[in-house]
GROMACS .gro file of C-alpha atoms in nm:
model
  220
    1MET     CA    1   5.297   4.125   4.910
    2HIS     CA    2   4.979   4.275   5.086
    3ARG     CA    3   5.172   4.559   5.260
    4ALA     CA    4   5.327   4.667   4.881
    5ALA     CA    5   4.988   4.651   4.757
    6PHE     CA    6   4.856   4.858   5.022
    7ALA     CA    7   5.122   5.114   4.964
    8VAL     CA    8   5.082   5.131   4.590
    9LEU     CA    9   4.684   5.196   4.654
   10VAL     CA   10   4.743   5.503   4.917
   11CYS     CA   11   5.012   5.638   4.661
   12LEU     CA   12   4.736   5.600   4.406
   13LEU     CA   13   4.469   5.801   4.591
   14LEU     CA   14   4.703   6.030   4.710
   15GLU     CA   15   4.772   6.130   4.355
   16LEU     CA   16   4.442   6.155   4.256
   17THR     CA   17   4.350   6.352   4.545
   18ALA     CA   18   4.629   6.633   4.473
   19GLY     CA   19   4.544   6.610   4.079
   20ARG     CA   20   4.196   6.725   4.127
   21ALA     CA   21   4.230   7.115   4.154
   22ALA     CA   22   3.952   7.357   4.039
   23GLY     CA   23   3.883   7.686   4.119
   24VAL     CA   24   3.504   7.788   4.204
   25ARG     CA   25   3.365   8.132   4.227
   26ASN     CA   26   2.957   8.279   4.187
   27PHE     CA   27   2.898   8.549   3.904
   28ASP     CA   28   2.557   8.732   3.831
   29ILE     CA   29   2.424   8.819   3.485
   30SER     CA   30   2.201   9.121   3.564
   31ALA     CA   31   1.808   9.125   3.428
   32GLY     CA   32   1.742   9.317   3.121
   33PRO     CA   33   1.536   9.312   2.797
   34ALA     CA   34   1.717   8.944   2.728
   35GLY     CA   35   1.539   8.816   3.006
   36PRO     CA   36   1.556   8.764   3.422
   37ALA     CA   37   1.878   8.764   3.601
   38ILE     CA   38   2.078   8.457   3.602
   39ARG     CA   39   2.300   8.318   3.847
   40LEU     CA   40   2.644   8.119   3.737
   41LEU     CA   41   2.884   7.888   3.916
   42VAL     CA   42   3.208   7.911   3.762
   43TRP     CA   43   3.479   7.632   3.796
   44THR     CA   44   3.810   7.706   3.634
   45PRO     CA   45   4.188   7.527   3.666
   46CYS     CA   46   4.348   7.615   3.946
   47PRO     CA   47   4.719   7.549   4.035
   48GLU     CA   48   4.622   7.574   4.435
   49PRO     CA   49   4.584   7.284   4.637
   50PRO     CA   50   4.195   7.227   4.680
   51HIS     CA   51   3.985   7.154   5.002
   52ASP     CA   52   3.620   7.076   5.110
   53MET     CA   53   3.352   7.308   5.111
   54ASP     CA   54   3.028   7.295   5.235
   55ALA     CA   55   2.765   7.433   4.976
   56ARG     CA   56   2.394   7.411   5.096
   57GLY     CA   57   2.457   7.065   5.235
   58ALA     CA   58   2.659   6.956   4.937
   59THR     CA   59   3.044   6.910   4.986
   60PHE     CA   60   3.252   7.104   4.688
   61PHE     CA   61   3.600   6.997   4.652
   62ALA     CA   62   3.779   7.303   4.519
   63VAL     CA   63   3.939   7.666   4.550
   64PRO     CA   64   3.699   7.936   4.634
   65GLY     CA   65   3.788   8.255   4.416
   66CYS     CA   66   4.116   8.115   4.291
   67SER     CA   67   4.305   8.313   4.011
   68VAL     CA   68   4.278   8.217   3.657
   69THR     CA   69   4.624   8.237   3.479
   70SER     CA   70   4.627   7.991   3.192
   71GLU     CA   71   4.511   8.126   2.826
   72ARG     CA   72   4.317   7.992   2.546
   73LEU     CA   73   4.084   7.784   2.778
   74PRO     CA   74   3.785   7.607   2.614
   75LEU     CA   75   3.453   7.663   2.797
   76VAL     CA   76   3.174   7.414   2.854
   77VAL     CA   77   2.848   7.513   2.997
   78ILE     CA   78   2.613   7.302   3.212
   79SER     CA   79   2.264   7.302   3.189
   80HIS     CA   80   2.095   7.101   3.488
   81GLY     CA   81   1.745   6.903   3.474
   82ARG     CA   82   1.401   7.019   3.580
   83ARG     CA   83   1.409   7.188   3.909
   84GLY     CA   84   1.774   7.138   3.962
   85TRP     CA   85   2.040   7.397   4.048
   86PHE     CA   86   2.411   7.500   3.903
   87GLY     CA   87   2.578   7.254   4.169
   88GLY     CA   88   2.394   6.940   4.076
   89HIS     CA   89   2.713   6.854   3.870
   90GLN     CA   90   2.986   6.989   4.053
   91ASP     CA   91   3.189   6.653   4.052
   92THR     CA   92   3.165   6.686   3.649
   93ALA     CA   93   3.251   7.046   3.673
   94ALA     CA   94   3.550   6.998   3.889
   95ALA     CA   95   3.705   6.751   3.674
   96LEU     CA   96   3.655   6.929   3.353
   97ALA     CA   97   3.799   7.211   3.534
   98ASP     CA   98   4.080   7.003   3.654
   99ALA     CA   99   4.131   6.897   3.279
  100GLY     CA  100   4.156   7.261   3.159
  101PHE     CA  101   3.849   7.364   3.088
  102VAL     CA  102   3.635   7.698   3.207
  103VAL     CA  103   3.312   7.538   3.304
  104ALA     CA  104   2.997   7.775   3.385
  105ALA     CA  105   2.692   7.607   3.533
  106LEU     CA  106   2.379   7.840   3.568
  107ASN     CA  107   2.056   7.819   3.752
  108HIS     CA  108   1.785   7.856   3.517
  109PRO     CA  109   1.529   8.114   3.618
  110GLY     CA  110   1.182   7.994   3.726
  111ASP     CA  111   1.312   7.636   3.691
  112THR     CA  112   1.518   7.558   3.978
  113TRP     CA  113   1.496   7.361   4.315
  114ARG     CA  114   1.409   7.698   4.500
  115ASP     CA  115   1.237   7.892   4.200
  116THR     CA  116   0.932   7.679   4.017
  117SER     CA  117   0.778   7.949   3.877
  118ARG     CA  118   0.784   7.889   3.530
  119THR     CA  119   0.873   7.476   3.587
  120ASP     CA  120   0.531   7.390   3.421
  121SER     CA  121   0.472   7.685   3.160
  122LEU     CA  122   0.547   7.628   2.820
  123SER     CA  123   0.763   7.961   2.807
  124VAL     CA  124   1.062   7.742   2.957
  125LEU     CA  125   1.092   7.529   2.672
  126VAL     CA  126   1.222   7.884   2.498
  127GLU     CA  127   1.374   8.042   2.766
  128ARG     CA  128   1.618   7.765   2.855
  129PRO     CA  129   1.781   7.783   2.500
  130ALA     CA  130   1.790   8.144   2.559
  131ASP     CA  131   1.972   8.141   2.880
  132ILE     CA  132   2.240   7.920   2.721
  133GLY     CA  133   2.284   8.188   2.472
  134ARG     CA  134   2.295   8.487   2.748
  135VAL     CA  135   2.553   8.269   2.954
  136ILE     CA  136   2.804   8.180   2.635
  137ASP     CA  137   2.770   8.620   2.559
  138TYR     CA  138   2.848   8.667   2.943
  139MET     CA  139   3.129   8.450   2.955
  140LEU     CA  140   3.300   8.600   2.626
  141ASP     CA  141   3.212   8.972   2.685
  142GLY     CA  142   3.135   9.038   3.062
  143TRP     CA  143   3.304   8.740   3.260
  144PRO     CA  144   3.623   8.943   3.451
  145ASP     CA  145   3.854   8.658   3.286
  146ALA     CA  146   3.676   8.655   2.912
  147PRO     CA  147   3.992   8.692   2.744
  148ARG     CA  148   4.136   8.391   2.856
  149ILE     CA  149   3.858   8.183   2.684
  150ASP     CA  150   3.924   8.033   2.338
  151ALA     CA  151   3.587   8.144   2.166
  152ARG     CA  152   3.642   7.857   1.899
  153HIS     CA  153   3.604   7.584   2.173
  154ILE     CA  154   3.275   7.604   2.334
  155GLY     CA  155   3.096   7.279   2.434
  156LEU     CA  156   2.738   7.229   2.643
  157TYR     CA  157   2.695   6.937   2.884
  158GLY     CA  158   2.296   6.900   2.970
  159PHE     CA  159   2.119   6.639   3.190
  160SER     CA  160   1.763   6.574   3.144
  161PHE     CA  161   1.571   6.840   3.057
  162GLY     CA  162   1.913   7.022   3.019
  163GLY     CA  163   1.954   6.741   2.725
  164TYR     CA  164   1.670   6.889   2.563
  165THR     CA  165   1.823   7.249   2.634
  166GLY     CA  166   2.126   7.133   2.463
  167LEU     CA  167   1.962   7.024   2.134
  168ALA     CA  168   1.763   7.330   2.101
  169VAL     CA  169   2.075   7.556   2.133
  170ILE     CA  170   2.261   7.359   1.866
  171GLY     CA  171   1.941   7.363   1.594
  172GLY     CA  172   1.697   7.109   1.700
  173GLN     CA  173   1.347   7.207   1.649
  174PRO     CA  174   1.143   6.957   1.889
  175ASP     CA  175   0.778   6.871   1.740
  176LEU     CA  176   0.571   6.921   2.103
  177ARG     CA  177   0.251   6.823   1.948
  178LYS     CA  178   0.363   6.437   1.883
  179GLY     CA  179   0.362   6.379   2.247
  180LEU     CA  180   0.015   6.554   2.295
  181PRO     CA  181  -0.194   6.253   2.255
  182ILE     CA  182  -0.054   6.070   2.554
  183ALA     CA  183   0.056   6.338   2.796
  184ARG     CA  184  -0.207   6.492   3.086
  185HIS     CA  185  -0.007   6.774   3.221
  186ARG     CA  186  -0.207   7.139   3.220
  187ALA     CA  187   0.076   7.260   2.995
  188CYS     CA  188   0.029   6.997   2.707
  189TRP     CA  189  -0.326   7.112   2.705
  190ARG     CA  190  -0.233   7.451   2.666
  191ALA     CA  191   0.021   7.363   2.400
  192SER     CA  192  -0.269   7.212   2.193
  193ASN     CA  193  -0.459   7.498   2.219
  194SER     CA  194  -0.195   7.720   2.157
  195ARG     CA  195   0.093   7.809   1.884
  196ALA     CA  196   0.391   7.734   2.106
  197ALA     CA  197   0.398   7.362   1.961
  198LYS     CA  198   0.459   7.517   1.623
  199ARG     CA  199   0.723   7.794   1.745
  200ARG     CA  200   1.073   7.765   1.605
  201LEU     CA  201   1.344   7.756   1.826
  202ARG     CA  202   1.644   7.976   1.774
  203ARG     CA  203   2.009   7.853   1.769
  204SER     CA  204   2.298   8.006   1.888
  205CYS     CA  205   2.508   8.102   1.648
  206ARG     CA  206   2.819   8.032   1.889
  207ILE     CA  207   2.789   7.638   1.859
  208ARG     CA  208   2.783   7.501   1.551
  209GLY     CA  209   2.721   7.146   1.588
  210SER     CA  210   2.738   6.885   1.805
  211ARG     CA  211   2.854   6.470   1.868
  212PRO     CA  212   2.644   6.252   2.085
  213SER     CA  213   2.862   6.080   2.333
  214SER     CA  214   2.745   5.806   2.590
  215SER     CA  215   3.081   5.813   2.766
  216ILE     CA  216   3.343   6.079   2.790
  217PRO     CA  217   3.684   5.984   2.930
  218ILE     CA  218   3.826   6.238   3.209
  219PRO     CA  219   4.203   6.164   3.269
  220LEU     CA  220   4.262   6.120   3.621
   0.00000   0.00000   0.00000
């Protein structure tokens, strides 16, 4: 009985390992009038068997440079949290790619673990949502496999500050003044003495709505 149960467990583990297939590749969005250069890590469905990849101490299970062969693929953009990086949610990205999505994870300029030059600036509140718009435009118009993306199906995954970014992208208008009386950060003092707290953000016309979800099942 124990041997049979162990054999079933091994088979299940082998099936899970074999089924998780995702290609991964780096891309760059050039600096221009719309903003600074943006680094992207794009995950795609891949028919080849994945293997371990070392990325700055993190282990990715993917296929580097795998060719994209499918058509009409939905797109998900991942926005990391404050001082994060584009590989911070690689497990989620790989699972989504394995399920048939193209996933574009970006490094928000000036708000990553390596570059914190804008982390505490009010400008990042506006620039982060703008970064998402630039990434979507690139994925639909400039990415080498752009014709394979289904422009009618675009989603966004945001963690922590990335959650704020997502809400702003779909049209949310944060009232920053409400948090000023209890906050003691220098950026909050600047907000109370400027027009930034009243500035309305521009939403992305590519994303038309949202549905909050506390848990999204990923088939294994």
